[in-house]
Coordinates of C-alpha atoms in Angstrom, one line a residue:
Chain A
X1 CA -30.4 6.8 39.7
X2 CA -29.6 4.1 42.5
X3 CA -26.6 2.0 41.8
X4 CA -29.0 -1.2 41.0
X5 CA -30.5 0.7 38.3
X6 CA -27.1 1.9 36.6
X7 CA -26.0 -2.0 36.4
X8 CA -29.4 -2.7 34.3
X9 CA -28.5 0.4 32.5
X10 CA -24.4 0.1 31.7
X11 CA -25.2 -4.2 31.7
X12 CA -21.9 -3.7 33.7
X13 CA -22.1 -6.1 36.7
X14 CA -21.9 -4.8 40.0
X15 CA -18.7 -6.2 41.3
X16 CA -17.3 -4.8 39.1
X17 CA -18.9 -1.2 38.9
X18 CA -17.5 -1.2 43.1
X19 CA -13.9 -2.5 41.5
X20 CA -13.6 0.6 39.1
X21 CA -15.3 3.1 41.9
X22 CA -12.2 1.9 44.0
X23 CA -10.0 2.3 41.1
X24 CA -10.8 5.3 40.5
X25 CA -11.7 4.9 37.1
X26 CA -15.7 5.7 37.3
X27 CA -16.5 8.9 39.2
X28 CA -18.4 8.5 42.6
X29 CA -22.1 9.2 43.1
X30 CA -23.3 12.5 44.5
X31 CA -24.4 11.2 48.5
X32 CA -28.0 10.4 48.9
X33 CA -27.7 9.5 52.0
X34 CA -25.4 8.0 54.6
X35 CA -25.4 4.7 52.9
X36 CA -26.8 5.2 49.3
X37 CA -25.4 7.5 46.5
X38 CA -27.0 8.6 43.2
X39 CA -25.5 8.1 39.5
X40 CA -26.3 9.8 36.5
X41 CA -25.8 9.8 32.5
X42 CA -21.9 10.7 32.9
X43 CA -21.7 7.6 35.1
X44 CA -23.7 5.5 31.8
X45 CA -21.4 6.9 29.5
X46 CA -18.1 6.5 31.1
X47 CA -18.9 2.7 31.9
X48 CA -19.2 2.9 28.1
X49 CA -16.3 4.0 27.9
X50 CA -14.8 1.7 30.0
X51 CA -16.3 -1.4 28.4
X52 CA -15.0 0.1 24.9
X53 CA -12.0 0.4 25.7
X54 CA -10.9 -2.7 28.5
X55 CA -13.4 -4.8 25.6
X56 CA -13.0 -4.2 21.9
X57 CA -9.6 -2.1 22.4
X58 CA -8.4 -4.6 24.7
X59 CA -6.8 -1.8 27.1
X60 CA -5.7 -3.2 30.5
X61 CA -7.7 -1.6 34.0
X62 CA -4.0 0.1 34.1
X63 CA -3.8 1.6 30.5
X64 CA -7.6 2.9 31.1
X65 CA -7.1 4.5 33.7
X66 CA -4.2 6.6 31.7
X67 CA -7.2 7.6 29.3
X68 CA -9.2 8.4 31.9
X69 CA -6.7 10.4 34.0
X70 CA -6.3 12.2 31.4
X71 CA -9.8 13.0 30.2
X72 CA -10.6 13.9 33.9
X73 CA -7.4 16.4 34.0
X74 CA -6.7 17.2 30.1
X75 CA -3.1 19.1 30.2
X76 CA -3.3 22.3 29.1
X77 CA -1.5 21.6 26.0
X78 CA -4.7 19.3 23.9
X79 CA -1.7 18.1 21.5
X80 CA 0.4 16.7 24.2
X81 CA -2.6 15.3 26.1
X82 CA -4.1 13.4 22.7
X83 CA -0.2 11.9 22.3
X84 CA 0.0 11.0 26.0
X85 CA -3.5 9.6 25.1
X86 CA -2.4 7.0 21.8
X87 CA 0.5 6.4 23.7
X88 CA -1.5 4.1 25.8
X89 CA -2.6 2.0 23.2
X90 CA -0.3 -1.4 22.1
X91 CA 2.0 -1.9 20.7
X92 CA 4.2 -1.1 23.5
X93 CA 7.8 -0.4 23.0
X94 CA 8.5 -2.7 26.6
X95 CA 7.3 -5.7 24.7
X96 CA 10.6 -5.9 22.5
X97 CA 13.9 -6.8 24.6
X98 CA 16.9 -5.0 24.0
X99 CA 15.5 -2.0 22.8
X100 CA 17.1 1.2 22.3
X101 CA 14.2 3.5 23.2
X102 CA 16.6 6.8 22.8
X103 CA 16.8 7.0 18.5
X104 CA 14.7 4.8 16.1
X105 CA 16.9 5.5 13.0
X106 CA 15.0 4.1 10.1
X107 CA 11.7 6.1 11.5
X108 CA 13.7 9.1 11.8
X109 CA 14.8 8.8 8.2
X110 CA 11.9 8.2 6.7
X111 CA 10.1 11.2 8.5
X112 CA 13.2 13.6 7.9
X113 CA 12.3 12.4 4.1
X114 CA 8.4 13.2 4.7
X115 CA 9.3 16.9 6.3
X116 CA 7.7 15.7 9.4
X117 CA 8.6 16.2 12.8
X118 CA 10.5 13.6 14.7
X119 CA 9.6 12.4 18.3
X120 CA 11.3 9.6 20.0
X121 CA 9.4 10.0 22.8
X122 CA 6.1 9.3 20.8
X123 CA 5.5 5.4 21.1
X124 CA 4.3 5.5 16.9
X125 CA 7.8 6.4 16.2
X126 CA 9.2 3.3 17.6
X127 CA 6.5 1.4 16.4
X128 CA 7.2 2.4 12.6
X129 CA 10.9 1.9 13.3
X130 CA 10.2 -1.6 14.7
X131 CA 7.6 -2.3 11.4
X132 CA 10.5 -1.3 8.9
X133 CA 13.1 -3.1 11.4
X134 CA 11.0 -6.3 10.6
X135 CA 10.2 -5.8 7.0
X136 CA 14.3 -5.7 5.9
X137 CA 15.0 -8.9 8.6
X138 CA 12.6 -11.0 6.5
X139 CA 14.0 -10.1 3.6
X140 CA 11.3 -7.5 2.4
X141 CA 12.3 -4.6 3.0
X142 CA 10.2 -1.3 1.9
X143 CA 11.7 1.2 -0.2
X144 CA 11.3 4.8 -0.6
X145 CA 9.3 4.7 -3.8
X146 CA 7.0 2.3 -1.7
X147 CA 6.9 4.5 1.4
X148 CA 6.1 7.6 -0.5
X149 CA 3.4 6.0 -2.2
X150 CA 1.7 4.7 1.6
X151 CA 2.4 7.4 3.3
X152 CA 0.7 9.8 0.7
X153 CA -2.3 7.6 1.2
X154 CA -2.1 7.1 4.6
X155 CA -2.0 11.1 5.4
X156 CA -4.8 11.1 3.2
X157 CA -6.8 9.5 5.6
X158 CA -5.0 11.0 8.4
X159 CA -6.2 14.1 7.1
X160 CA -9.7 13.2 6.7
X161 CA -9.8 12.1 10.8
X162 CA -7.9 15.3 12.4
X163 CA -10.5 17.0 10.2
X164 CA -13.1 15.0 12.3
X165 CA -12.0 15.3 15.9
X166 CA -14.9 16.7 17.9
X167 CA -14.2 19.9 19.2
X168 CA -16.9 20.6 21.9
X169 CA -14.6 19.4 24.8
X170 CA -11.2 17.5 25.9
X171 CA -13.2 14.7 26.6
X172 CA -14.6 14.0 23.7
X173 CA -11.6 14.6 21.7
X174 CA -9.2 12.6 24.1
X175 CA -12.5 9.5 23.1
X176 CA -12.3 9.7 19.4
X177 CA -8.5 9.9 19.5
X178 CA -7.8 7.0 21.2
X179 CA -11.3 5.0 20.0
X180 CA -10.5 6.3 16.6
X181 CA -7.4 5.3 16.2
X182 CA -8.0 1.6 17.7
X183 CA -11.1 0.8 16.4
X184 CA -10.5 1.9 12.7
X185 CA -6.9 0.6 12.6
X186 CA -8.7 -3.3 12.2
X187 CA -10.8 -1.7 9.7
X188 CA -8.3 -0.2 7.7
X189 CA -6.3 -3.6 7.0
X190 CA -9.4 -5.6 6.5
X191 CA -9.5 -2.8 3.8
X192 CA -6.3 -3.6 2.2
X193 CA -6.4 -7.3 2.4
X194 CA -10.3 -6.7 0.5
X195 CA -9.2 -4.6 -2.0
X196 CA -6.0 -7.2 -2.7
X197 CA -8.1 -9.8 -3.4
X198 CA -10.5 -7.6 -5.7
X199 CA -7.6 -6.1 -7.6
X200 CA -5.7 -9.5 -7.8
X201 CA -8.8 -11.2 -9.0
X202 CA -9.4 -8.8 -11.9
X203 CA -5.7 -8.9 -12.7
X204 CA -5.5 -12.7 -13.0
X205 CA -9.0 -13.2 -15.0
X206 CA -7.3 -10.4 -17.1
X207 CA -4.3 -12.5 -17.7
X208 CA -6.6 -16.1 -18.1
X209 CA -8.2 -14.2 -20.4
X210 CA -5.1 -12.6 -22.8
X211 CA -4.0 -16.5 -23.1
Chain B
X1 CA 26.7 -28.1 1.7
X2 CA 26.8 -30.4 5.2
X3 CA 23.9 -30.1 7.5
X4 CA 26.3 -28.1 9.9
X5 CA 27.3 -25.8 7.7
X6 CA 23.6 -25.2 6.9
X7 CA 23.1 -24.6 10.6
X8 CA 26.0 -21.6 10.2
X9 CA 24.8 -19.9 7.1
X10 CA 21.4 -19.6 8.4
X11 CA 21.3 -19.3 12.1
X12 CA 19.2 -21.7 13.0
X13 CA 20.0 -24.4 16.0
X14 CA 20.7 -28.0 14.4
X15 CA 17.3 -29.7 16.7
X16 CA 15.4 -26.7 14.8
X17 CA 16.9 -27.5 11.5
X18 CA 15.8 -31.4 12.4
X19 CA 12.3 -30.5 13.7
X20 CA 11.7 -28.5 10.4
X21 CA 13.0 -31.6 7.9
X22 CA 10.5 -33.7 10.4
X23 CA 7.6 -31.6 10.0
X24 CA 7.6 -31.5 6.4
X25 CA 8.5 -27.4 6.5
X26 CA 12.4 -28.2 4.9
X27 CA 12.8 -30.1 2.0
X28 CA 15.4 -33.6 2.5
X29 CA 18.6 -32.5 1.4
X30 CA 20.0 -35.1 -1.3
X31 CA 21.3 -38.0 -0.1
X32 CA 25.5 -38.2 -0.3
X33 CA 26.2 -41.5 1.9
X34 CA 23.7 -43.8 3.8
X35 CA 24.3 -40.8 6.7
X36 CA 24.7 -38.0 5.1
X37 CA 22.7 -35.5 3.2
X38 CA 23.5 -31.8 1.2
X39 CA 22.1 -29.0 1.4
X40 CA 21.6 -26.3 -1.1
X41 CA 20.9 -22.4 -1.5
X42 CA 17.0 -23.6 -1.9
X43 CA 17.9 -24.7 1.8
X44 CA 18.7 -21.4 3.3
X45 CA 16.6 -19.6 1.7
X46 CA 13.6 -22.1 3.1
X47 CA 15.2 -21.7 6.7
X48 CA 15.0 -17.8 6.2
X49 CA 11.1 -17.7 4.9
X50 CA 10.1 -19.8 7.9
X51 CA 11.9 -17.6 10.5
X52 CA 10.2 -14.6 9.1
X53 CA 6.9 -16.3 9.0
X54 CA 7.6 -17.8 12.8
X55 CA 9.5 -14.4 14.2
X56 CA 8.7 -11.4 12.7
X57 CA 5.5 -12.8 11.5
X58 CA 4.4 -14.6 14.5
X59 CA 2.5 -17.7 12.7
X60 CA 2.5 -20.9 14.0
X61 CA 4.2 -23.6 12.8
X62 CA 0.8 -25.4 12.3
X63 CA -0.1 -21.9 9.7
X64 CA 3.7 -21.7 8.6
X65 CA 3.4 -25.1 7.2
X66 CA 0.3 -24.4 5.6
X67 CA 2.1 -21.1 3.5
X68 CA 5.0 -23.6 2.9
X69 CA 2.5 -26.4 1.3
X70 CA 1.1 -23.7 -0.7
X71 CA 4.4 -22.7 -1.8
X72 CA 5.2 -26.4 -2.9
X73 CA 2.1 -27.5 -4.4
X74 CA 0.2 -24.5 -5.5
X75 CA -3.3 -24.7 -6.7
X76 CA -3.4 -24.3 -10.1
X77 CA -5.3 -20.8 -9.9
X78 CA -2.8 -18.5 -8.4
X79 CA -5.9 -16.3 -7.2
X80 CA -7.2 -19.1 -4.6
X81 CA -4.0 -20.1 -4.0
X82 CA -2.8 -16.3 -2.4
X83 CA -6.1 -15.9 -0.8
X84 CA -5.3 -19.2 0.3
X85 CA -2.1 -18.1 1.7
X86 CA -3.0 -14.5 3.3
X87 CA -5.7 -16.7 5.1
X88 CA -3.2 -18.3 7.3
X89 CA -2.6 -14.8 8.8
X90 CA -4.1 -13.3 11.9
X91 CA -6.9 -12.3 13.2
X92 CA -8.6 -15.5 13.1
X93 CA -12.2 -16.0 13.3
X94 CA -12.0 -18.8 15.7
X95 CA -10.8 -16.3 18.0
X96 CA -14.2 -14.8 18.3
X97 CA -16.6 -17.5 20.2
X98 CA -20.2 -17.3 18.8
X99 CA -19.5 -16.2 15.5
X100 CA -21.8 -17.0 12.5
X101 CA -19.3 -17.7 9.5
X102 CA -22.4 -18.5 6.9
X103 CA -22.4 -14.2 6.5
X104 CA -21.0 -10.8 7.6
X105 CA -24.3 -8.5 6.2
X106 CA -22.1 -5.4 7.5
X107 CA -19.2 -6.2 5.3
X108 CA -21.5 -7.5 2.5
X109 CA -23.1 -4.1 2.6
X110 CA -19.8 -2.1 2.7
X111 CA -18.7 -4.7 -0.5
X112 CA -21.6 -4.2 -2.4
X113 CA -21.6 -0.2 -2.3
X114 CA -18.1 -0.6 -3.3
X115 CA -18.7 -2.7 -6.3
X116 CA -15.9 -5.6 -4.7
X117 CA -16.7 -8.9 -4.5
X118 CA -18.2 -10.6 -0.9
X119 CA -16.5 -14.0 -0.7
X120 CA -17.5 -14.8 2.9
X121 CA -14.6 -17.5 2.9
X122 CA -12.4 -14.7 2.4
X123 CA -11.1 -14.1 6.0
X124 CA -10.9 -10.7 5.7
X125 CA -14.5 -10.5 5.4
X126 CA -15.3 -11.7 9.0
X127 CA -12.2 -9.5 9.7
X128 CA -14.3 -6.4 8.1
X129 CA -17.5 -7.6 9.8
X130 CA -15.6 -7.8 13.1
X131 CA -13.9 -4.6 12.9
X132 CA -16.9 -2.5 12.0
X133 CA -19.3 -4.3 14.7
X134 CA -16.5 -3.2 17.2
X135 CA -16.5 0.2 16.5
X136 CA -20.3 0.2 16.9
X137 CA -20.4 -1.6 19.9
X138 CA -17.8 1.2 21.2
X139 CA -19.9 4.4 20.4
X140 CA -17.9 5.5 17.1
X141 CA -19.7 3.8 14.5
X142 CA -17.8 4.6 10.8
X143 CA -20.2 6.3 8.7
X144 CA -20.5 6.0 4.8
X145 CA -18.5 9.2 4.3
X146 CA -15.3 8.1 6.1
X147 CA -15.7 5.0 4.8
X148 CA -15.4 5.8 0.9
X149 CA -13.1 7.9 1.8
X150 CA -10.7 5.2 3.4
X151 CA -11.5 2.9 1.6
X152 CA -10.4 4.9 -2.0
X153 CA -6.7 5.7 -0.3
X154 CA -6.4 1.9 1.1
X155 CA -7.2 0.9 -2.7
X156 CA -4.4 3.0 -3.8
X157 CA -2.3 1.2 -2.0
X158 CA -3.8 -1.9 -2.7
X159 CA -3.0 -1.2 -6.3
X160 CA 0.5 -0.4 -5.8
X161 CA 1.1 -3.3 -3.8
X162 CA -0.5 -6.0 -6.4
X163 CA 1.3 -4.0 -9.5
X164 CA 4.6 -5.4 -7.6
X165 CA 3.4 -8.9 -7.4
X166 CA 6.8 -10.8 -8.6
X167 CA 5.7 -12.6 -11.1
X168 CA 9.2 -15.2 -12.2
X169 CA 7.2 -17.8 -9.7
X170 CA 4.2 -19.1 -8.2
X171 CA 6.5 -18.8 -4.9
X172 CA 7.9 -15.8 -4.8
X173 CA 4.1 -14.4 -5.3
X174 CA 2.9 -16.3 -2.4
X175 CA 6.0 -14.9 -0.3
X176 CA 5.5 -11.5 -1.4
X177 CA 1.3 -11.5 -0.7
X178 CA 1.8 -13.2 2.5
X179 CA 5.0 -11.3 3.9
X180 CA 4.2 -8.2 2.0
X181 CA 0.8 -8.2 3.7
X182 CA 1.7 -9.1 7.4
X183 CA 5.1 -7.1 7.6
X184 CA 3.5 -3.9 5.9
X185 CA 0.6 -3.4 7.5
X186 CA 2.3 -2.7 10.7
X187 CA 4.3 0.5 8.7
X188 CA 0.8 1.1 7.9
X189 CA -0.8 1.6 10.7
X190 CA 2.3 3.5 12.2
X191 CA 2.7 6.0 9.6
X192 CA -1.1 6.4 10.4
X193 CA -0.5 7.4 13.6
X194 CA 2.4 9.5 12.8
X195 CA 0.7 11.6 10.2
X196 CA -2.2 12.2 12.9
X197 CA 0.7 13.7 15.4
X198 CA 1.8 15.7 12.4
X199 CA -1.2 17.2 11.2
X200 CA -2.8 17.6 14.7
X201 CA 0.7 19.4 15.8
X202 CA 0.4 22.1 12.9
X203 CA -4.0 22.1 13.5
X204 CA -3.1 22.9 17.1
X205 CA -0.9 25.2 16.6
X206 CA -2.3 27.3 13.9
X207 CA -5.7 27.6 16.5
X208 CA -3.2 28.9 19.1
X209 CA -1.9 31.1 16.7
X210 CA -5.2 32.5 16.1
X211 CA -6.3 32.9 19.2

């Protein structure tokens, strides 16, 4: 298809289809001619792509072009490429001033406790170091009892979406990784908050109704 | 205890300390002279709930005050007074321009299959609504199955979290619901990520094994 066609098809203006060509971050068109080039379904999809993830996931044009780098050149090693893939999503570790990026100590405890591995270079670690960090400074700080109980849940579901991740290439594993994990984060605490307010309202009508 | 020694045993700047006792957020201390007022444990311990709320927390002083006049006057069902509460957290739906805040049909539907109340002044409702619409609009809609199944886990934790409730006071219930759910769901969302790097680790290598 001719580029006018792909902007009524992605609804991506074309300013800004040229801007991510330049970038880099959509593929160029197979040459036409000397002045026109043709676009196809992989050029639909990755401005889908694109919108998802500069849109909804709120990625900067730098951060998607990470995810895009490393759909287009996967490492060979899928693990490292789907961390260097979540690693691109906030929060980002450069945000906090001060930061000791080389040990996260609480994080480190709590998944020497859980038998997992440990890996200050993955952005989650610092992340959950940061969380807990926070939790004790405002005086609420969460204990193991209380971590066990989460985490068993929380791998729960973990398992549930590394037993979903499309295997039929890089690509679409890299897409579901980082979609997956932003997209149904949001979903996940509007969950909790839901089911608080459910369990809290049975719980008090319970006690009106024992008075 | 003297105004400047409430400044030293809680950290916070003497104009803050002022700005606060303006704004309504910290309590008068008692009067001791036409000039002079004390200060009591109450008082840092009110200093210390609204520099979690403002730090780690990130609320506005506009929201903090709203969990503080909670706190103070709470209604007299503690039910709509902590969904009161956990409303002054982010996201808000103000953010999103255009929205409709009459009804959120996909978290209705997701409520009702679930058997939990819809109460679209709930905020996490439109959060829901907001969150599953997103993941649409992105390609990766979140089917039924996955669904249940994260929402059953979530609920677990849900049910710890309200069996902890401390109950000695309508305050500390509304500081627990409202720091317990902003500071935790961070840990959350981080241990989610971790167990993914776990699980995918020992997926990944198991296949290489295998192969």
């Amino acid at each position: 298809m001719r580029i006018s066609e792909l902007v009524e098809r992605s609804g991506v203006p074309l300013a800004t289809i040229k801007y991510y060509l330049r970038e880099g971050l959509l593929m160029p068109g197979e040459a036409s001619s000397a002045t026109q080039a043709s676009y196809g379904e992989d050029h639909v999809q990755r401005l889908a792509l694109i919108r998802a993830l500069t849109g909804v996931v709120g990625l900067s044009i730098q951060k998607t072009a990470e995810v895009i780098r490393l759909i287009e050149r996967p490492r060979t090693d899928l693990f490292l490429t789907l961390g260097a893939a979540i690693g691109t999503l906030p929060p980002y570790a450069e945000d906090v001033p001060g930061e000791n990026p080389r040990d996260y100590p609480l994080a480190r405890t709590v998944l020497a406790r859980h038998g997992q591995i440990y890996d200050p270079d993955y952005p989650a670690v610092g992340q959950l170091d940061r969380a807990l960090a926070a939790a004790s400074a405002a005086g609420f700080p969460i204990d193991d009892d209380r971590l066990d109980h989460y985490n068993a849940h929380v791998r729960a579901i973990a398992e549930y979406d590394i037993a979903h991740i499309p295997d039929e290439s890089a690509q679409s594993a890299i897409e579901y990784a980082v979609l997956g994990t932003a997209l149904y984060e949001p979903v996940i605490v509007a969950l909790r908050r839901l089911a608080h307010q459910d369990l809290a309202r049975h719980r008090f009508i319970a006690d009106t109704a024992g008075t």
